[in-house]
PDB file of C-alpha atoms in Angstrom:
ATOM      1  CA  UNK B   1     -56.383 -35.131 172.056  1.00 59.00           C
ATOM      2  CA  UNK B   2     -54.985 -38.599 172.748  1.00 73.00           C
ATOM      3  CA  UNK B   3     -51.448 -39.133 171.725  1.00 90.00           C
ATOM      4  CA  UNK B   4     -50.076 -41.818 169.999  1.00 95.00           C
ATOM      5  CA  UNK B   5     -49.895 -45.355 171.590  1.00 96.00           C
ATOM      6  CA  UNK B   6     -48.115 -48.240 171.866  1.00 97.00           C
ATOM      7  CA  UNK B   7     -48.523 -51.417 172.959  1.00 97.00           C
ATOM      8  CA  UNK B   8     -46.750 -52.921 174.885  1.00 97.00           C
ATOM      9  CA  UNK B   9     -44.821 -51.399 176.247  1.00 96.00           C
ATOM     10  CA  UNK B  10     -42.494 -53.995 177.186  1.00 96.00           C
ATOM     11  CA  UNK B  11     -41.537 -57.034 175.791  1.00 96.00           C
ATOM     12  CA  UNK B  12     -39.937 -59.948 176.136  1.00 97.00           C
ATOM     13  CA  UNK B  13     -39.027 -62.716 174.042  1.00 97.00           C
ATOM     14  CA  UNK B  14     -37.073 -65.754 173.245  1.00 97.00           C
ATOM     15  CA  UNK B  15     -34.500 -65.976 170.211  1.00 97.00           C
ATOM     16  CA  UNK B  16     -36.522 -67.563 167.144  1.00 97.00           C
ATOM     17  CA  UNK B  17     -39.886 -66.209 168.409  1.00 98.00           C
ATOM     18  CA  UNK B  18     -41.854 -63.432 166.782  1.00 98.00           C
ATOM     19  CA  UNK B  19     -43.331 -60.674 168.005  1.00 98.00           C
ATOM     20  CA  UNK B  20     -46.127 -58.257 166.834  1.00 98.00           C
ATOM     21  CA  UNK B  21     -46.109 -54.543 167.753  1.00 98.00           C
ATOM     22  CA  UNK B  22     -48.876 -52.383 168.066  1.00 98.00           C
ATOM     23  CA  UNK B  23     -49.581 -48.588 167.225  1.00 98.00           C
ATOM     24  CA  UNK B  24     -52.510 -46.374 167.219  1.00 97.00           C
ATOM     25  CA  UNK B  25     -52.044 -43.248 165.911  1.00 95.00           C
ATOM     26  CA  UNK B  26     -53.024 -39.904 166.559  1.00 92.00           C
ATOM     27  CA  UNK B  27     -56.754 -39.494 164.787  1.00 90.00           C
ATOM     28  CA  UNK B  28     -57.015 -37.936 161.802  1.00 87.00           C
ATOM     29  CA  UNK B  29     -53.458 -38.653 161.421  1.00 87.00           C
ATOM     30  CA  UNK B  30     -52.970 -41.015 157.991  1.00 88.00           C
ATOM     31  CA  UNK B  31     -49.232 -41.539 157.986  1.00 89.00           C
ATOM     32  CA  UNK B  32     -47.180 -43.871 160.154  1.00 93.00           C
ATOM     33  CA  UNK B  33     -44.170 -44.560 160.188  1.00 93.00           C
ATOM     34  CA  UNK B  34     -41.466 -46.907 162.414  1.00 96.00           C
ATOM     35  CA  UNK B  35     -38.414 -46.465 163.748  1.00 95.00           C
ATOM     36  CA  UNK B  36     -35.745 -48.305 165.727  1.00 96.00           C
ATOM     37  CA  UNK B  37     -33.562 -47.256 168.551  1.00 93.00           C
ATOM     38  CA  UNK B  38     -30.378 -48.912 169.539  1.00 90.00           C
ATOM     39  CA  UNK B  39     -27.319 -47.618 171.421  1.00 80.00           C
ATOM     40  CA  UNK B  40     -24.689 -46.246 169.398  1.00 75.00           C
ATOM     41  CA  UNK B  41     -26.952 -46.198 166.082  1.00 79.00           C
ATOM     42  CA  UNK B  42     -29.903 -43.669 166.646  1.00 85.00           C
ATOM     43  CA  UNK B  43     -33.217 -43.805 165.313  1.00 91.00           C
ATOM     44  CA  UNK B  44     -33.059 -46.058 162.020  1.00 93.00           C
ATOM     45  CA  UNK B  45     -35.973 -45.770 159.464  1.00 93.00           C
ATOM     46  CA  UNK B  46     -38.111 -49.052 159.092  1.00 95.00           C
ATOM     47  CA  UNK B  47     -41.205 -48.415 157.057  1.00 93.00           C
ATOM     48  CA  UNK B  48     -43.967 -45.826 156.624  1.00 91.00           C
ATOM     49  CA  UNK B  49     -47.343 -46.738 156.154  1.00 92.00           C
ATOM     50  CA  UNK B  50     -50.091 -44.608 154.478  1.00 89.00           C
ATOM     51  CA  UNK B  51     -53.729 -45.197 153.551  1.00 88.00           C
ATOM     52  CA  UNK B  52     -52.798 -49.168 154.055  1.00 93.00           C
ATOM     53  CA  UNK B  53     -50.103 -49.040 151.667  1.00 93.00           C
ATOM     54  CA  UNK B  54     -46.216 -49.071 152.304  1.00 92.00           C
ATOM     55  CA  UNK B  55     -44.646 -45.952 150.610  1.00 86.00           C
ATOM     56  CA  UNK B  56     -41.122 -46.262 152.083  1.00 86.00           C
ATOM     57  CA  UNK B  57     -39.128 -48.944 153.172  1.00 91.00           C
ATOM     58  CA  UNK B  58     -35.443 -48.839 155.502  1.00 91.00           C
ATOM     59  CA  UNK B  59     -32.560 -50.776 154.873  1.00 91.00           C
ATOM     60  CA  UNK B  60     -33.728 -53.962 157.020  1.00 95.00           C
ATOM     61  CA  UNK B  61     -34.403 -57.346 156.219  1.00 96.00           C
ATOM     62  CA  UNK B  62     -37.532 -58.773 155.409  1.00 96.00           C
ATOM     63  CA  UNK B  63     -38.194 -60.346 158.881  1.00 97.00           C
ATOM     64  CA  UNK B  64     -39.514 -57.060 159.816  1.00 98.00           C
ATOM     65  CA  UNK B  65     -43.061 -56.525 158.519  1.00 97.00           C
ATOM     66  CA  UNK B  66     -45.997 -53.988 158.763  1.00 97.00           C
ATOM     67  CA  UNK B  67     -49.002 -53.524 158.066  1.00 97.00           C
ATOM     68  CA  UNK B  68     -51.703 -50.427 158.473  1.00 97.00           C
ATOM     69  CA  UNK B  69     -55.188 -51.238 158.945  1.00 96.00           C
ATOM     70  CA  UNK B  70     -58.381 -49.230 157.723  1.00 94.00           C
ATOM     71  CA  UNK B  71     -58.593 -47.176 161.053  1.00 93.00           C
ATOM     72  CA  UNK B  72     -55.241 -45.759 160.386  1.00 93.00           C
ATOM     73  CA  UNK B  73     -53.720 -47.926 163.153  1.00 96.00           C
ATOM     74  CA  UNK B  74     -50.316 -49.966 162.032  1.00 97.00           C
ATOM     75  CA  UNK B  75     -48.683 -53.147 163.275  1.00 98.00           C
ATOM     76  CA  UNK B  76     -45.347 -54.473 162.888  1.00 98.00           C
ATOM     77  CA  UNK B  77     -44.014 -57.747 162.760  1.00 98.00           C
ATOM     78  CA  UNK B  78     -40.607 -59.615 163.777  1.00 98.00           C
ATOM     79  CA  UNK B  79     -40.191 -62.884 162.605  1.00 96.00           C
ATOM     80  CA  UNK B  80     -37.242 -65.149 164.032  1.00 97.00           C
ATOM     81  CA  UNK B  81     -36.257 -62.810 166.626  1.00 98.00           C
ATOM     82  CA  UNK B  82     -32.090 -62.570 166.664  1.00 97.00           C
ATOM     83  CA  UNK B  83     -30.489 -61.002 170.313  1.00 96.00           C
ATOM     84  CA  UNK B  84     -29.745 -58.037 167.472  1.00 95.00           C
ATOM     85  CA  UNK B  85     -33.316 -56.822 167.721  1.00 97.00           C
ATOM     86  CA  UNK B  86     -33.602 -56.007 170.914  1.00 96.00           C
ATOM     87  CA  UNK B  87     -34.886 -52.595 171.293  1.00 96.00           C
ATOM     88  CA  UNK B  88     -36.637 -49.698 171.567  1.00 95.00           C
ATOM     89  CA  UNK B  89     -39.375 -49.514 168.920  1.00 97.00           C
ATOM     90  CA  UNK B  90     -41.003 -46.342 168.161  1.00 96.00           C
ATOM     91  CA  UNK B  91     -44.012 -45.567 165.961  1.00 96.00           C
ATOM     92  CA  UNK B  92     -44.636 -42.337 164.457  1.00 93.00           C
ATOM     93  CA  UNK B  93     -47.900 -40.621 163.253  1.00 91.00           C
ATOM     94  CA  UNK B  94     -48.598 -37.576 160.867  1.00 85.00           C
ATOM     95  CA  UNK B  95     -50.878 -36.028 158.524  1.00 76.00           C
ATOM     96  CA  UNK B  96     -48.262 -34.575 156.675  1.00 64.00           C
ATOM     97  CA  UNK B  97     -47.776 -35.419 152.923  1.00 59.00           C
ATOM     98  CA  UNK B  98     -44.180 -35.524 151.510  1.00 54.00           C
ATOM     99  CA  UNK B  99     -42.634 -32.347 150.588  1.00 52.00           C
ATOM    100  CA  UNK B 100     -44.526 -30.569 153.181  1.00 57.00           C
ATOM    101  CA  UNK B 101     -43.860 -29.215 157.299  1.00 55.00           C
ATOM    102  CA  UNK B 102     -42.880 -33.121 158.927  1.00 61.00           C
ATOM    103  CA  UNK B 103     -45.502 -32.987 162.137  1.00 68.00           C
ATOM    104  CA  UNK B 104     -44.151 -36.195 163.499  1.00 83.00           C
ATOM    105  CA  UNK B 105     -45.547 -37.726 166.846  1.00 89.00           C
ATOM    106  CA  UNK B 106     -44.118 -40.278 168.486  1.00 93.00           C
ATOM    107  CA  UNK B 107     -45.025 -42.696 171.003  1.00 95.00           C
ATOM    108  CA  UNK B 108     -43.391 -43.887 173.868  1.00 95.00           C
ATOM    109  CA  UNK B 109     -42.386 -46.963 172.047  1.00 96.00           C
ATOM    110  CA  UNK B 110     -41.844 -50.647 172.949  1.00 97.00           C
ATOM    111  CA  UNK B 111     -38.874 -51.845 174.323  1.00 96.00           C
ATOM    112  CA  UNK B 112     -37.983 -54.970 173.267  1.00 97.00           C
ATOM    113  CA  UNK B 113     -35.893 -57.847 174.524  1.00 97.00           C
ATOM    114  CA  UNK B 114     -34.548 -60.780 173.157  1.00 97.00           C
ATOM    115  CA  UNK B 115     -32.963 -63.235 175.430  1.00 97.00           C
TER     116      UNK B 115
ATOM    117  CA  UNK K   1     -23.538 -45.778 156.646  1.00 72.00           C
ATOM    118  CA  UNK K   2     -24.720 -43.111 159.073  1.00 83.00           C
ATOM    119  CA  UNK K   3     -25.630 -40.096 157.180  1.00 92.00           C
ATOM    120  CA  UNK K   4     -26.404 -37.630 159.781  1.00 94.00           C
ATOM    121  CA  UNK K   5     -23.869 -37.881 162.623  1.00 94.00           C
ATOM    122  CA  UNK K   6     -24.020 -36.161 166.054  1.00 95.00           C
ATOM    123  CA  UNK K   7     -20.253 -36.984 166.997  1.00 92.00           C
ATOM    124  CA  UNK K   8     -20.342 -35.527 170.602  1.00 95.00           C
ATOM    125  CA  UNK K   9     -22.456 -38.459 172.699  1.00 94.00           C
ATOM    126  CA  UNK K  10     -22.763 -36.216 175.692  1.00 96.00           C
ATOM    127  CA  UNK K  11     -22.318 -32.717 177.184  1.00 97.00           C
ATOM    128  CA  UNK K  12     -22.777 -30.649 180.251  1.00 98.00           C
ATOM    129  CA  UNK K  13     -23.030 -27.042 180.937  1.00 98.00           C
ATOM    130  CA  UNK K  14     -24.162 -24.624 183.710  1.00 98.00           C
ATOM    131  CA  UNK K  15     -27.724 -23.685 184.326  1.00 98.00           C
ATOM    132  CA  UNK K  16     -27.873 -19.852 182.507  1.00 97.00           C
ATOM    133  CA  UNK K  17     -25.164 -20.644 180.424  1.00 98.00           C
ATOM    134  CA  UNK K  18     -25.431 -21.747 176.203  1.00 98.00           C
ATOM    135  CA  UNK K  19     -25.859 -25.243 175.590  1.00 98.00           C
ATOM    136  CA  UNK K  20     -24.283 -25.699 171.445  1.00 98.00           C
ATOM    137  CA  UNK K  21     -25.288 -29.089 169.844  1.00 98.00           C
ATOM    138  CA  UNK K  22     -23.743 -30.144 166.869  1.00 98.00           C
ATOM    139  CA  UNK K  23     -24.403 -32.588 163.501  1.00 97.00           C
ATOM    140  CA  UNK K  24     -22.754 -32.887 160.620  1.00 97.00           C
ATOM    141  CA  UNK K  25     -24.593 -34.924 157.298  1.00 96.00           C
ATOM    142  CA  UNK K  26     -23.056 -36.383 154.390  1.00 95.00           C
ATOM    143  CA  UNK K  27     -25.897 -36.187 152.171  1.00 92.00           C
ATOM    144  CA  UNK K  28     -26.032 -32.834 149.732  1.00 91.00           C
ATOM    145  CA  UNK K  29     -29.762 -33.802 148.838  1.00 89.00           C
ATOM    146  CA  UNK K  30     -31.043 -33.173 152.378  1.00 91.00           C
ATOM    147  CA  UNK K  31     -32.884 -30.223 152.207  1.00 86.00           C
ATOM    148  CA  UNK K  32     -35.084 -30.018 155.346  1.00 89.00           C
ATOM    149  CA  UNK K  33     -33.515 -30.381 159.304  1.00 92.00           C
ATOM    150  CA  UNK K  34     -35.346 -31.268 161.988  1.00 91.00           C
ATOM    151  CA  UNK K  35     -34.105 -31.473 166.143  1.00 94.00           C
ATOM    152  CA  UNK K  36     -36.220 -33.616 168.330  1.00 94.00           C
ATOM    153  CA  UNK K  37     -35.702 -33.927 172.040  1.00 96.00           C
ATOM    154  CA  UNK K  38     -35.676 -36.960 174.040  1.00 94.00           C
ATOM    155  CA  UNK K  39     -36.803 -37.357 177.720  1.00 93.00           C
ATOM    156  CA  UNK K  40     -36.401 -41.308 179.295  1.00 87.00           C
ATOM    157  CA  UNK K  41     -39.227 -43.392 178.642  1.00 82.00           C
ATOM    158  CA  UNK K  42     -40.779 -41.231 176.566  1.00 88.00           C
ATOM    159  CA  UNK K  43     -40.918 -40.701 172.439  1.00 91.00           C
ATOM    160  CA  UNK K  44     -38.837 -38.124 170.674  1.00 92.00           C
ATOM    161  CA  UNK K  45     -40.848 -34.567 170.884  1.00 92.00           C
ATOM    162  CA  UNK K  46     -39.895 -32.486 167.926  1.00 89.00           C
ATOM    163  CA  UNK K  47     -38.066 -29.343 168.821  1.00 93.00           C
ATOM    164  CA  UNK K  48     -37.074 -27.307 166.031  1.00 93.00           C
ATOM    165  CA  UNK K  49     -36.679 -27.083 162.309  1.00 90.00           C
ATOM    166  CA  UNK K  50     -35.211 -25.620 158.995  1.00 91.00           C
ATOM    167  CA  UNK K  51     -35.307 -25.591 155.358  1.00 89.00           C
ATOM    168  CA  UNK K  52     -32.304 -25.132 153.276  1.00 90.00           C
ATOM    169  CA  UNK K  53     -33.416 -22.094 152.025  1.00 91.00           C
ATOM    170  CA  UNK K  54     -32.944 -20.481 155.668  1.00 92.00           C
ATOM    171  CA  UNK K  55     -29.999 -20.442 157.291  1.00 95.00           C
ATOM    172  CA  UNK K  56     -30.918 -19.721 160.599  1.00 96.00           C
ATOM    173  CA  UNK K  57     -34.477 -20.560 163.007  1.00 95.00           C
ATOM    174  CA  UNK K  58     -35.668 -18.556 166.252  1.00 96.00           C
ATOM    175  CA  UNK K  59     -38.045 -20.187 168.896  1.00 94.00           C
ATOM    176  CA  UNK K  60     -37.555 -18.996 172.068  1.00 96.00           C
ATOM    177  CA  UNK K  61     -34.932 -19.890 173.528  1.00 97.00           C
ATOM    178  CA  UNK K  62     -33.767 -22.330 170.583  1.00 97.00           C
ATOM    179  CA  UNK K  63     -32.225 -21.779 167.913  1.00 98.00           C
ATOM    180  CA  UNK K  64     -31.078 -23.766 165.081  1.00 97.00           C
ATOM    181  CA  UNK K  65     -28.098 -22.539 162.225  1.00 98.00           C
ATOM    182  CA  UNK K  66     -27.370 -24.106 159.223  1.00 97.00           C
ATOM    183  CA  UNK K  67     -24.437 -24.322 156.571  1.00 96.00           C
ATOM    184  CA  UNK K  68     -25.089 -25.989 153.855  1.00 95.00           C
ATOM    185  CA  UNK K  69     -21.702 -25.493 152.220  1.00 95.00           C
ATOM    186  CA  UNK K  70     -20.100 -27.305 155.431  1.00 96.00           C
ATOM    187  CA  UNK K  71     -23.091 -30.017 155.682  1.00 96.00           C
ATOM    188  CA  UNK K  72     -23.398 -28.714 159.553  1.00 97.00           C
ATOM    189  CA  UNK K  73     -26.380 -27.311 162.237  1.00 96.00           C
ATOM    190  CA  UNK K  74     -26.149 -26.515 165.233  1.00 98.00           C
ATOM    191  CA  UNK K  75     -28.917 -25.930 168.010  1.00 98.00           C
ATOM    192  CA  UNK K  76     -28.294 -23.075 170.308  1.00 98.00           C
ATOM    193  CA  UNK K  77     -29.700 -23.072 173.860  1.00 98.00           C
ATOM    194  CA  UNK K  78     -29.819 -20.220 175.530  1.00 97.00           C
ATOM    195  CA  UNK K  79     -30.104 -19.914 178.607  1.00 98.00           C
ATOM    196  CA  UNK K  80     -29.956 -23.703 179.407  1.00 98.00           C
ATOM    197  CA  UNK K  81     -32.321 -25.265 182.130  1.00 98.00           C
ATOM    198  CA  UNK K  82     -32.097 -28.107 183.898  1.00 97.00           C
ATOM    199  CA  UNK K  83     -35.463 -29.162 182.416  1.00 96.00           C
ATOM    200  CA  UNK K  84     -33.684 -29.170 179.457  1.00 97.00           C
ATOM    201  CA  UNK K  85     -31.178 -32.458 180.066  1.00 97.00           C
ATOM    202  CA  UNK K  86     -32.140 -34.826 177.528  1.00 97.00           C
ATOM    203  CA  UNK K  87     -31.420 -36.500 174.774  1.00 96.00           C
ATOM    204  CA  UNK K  88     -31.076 -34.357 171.575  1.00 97.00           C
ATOM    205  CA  UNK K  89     -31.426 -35.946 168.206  1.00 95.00           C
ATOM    206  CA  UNK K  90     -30.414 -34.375 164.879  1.00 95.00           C
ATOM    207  CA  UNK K  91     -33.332 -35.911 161.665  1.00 93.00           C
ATOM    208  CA  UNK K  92     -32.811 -34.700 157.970  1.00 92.00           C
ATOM    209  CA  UNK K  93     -35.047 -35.543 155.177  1.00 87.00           C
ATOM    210  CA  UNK K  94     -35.358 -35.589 151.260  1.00 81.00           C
ATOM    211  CA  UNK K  95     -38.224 -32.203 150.982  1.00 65.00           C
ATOM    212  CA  UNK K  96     -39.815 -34.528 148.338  1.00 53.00           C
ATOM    213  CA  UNK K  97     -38.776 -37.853 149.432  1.00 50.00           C
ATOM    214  CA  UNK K  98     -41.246 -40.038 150.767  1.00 54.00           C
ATOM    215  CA  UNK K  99     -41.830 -38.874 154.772  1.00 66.00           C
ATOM    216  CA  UNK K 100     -38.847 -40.764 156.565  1.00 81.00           C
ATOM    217  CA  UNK K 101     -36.365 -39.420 158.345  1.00 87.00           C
ATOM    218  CA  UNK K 102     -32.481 -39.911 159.111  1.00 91.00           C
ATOM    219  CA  UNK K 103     -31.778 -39.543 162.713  1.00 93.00           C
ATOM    220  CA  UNK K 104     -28.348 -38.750 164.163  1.00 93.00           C
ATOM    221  CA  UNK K 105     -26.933 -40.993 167.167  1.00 93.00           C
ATOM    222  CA  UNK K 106     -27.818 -38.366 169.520  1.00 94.00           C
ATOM    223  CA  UNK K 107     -26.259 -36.208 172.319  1.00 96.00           C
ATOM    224  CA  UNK K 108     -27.454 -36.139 175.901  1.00 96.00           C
ATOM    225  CA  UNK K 109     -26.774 -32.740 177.236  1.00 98.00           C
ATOM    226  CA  UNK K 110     -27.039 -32.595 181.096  1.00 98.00           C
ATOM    227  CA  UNK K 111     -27.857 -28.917 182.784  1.00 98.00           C
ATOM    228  CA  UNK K 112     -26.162 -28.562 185.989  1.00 97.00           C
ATOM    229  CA  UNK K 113     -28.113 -26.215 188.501  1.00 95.00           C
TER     230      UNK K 113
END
């Protein structure tokens, strides 16, 4: 079965711009979630999306945004791009509900620059 | 404030020999550990995992201890490949938290043939 993808998979863009990130997930797979990548700080928690509806939100400000469309499929949304969010973006897809196994599936992710 | 922490960013060891990756967490309410492994240009594939209740996990060649009293796991290796030299990332999660994890910084562990 087809994995989960994101596009693009490059990116980049100009301080002040925004940028929308896409993510199709694996089928049948409800949840999905995003993460971001940086040297030095990991994977950090953005949001997870399930059924359309937010159910968690990371510690970052509100000019990151998501949505999650009928289909399952989930974009997300800088606003007023700072040189700070350049980087890898990764999206995540399960059909896993909370308290149960996590079968996470990422994508290859987006790298993003802002110059 | 990073509450799972790999604190060694890289390691090496000899093909055949154990490969031991460490994280340490801060949070007593994580109850579930994950290790994910990550290739370059590619997504995190998920490697291993354990519930608190367990204090050790087998698969193959992996193997994954935990003590909870000291807040630490470790991922054993054995015997290390070169296909293994990655990226390793440590994840923990709230059992009945929403499904979000907290990754580690990470440790890239090179095998050396």
């Amino acid at each position: 079965k087809a994995g989960v993808t994101q596009t693009p998979r490059y990116l980049i863009k100009t301080r002040g711009q925004q940028v929308t990130l896409s993510c199709s997930p694996i089928s049948g797979h409800r949840s999905v979630s995003w993460y971001q990548q940086t040297p030095g700080q990991g994977l950090q928690f953005l949001f997870e999306y399930f059924s359309e509806t937010q159910r968690n939100k990371g510690n970052f400000p509100g000019r990151f945004s998501g949505r999650q469309f009928s289909n399952s499929r989930s974009e997300m949304n800088v606003s007023t791009l700072e040189l700070g969010d350049s980087a890898l973006y990764l999206c995540a897809s399960s059909q896993i509900l909370p308290g149960q196994n996590y079968g996470y599936t990422f994508g290859s992710g987006t790298r993003l620059t802002v110059v | 404030d990073q509450q799972v922490k790999q604190n060694s960013p890289s390691l090496s060891v000899q093909e055949g020999r154990i490969s031991i990756l460490n994280c340490d967490y801060t949070n007593s309410m994580f109850d579930y550990f994950l290790w994910y492994k990550k290739y370059p240009a590619e997504g995190p594939t998920f490697l291993i995992s354990i519930s608190s209740i367990k204090d050790k996990n087998e698969d193959g060649r992996f193997t994954v201890f935990l003590n909870k009293s000291a807040k630490h796991l470790s991922l054993h290796i054995v015997p290390s490949q070169p296909g293994d030299s990655a990226v390793y990332f440590c994840a923990a999660s709230y059992k009945t938290g929403a499904n979000n994890l907290f990754f580690g910084t990470g440790t890239r562990l090179t095998v050396i043939p």
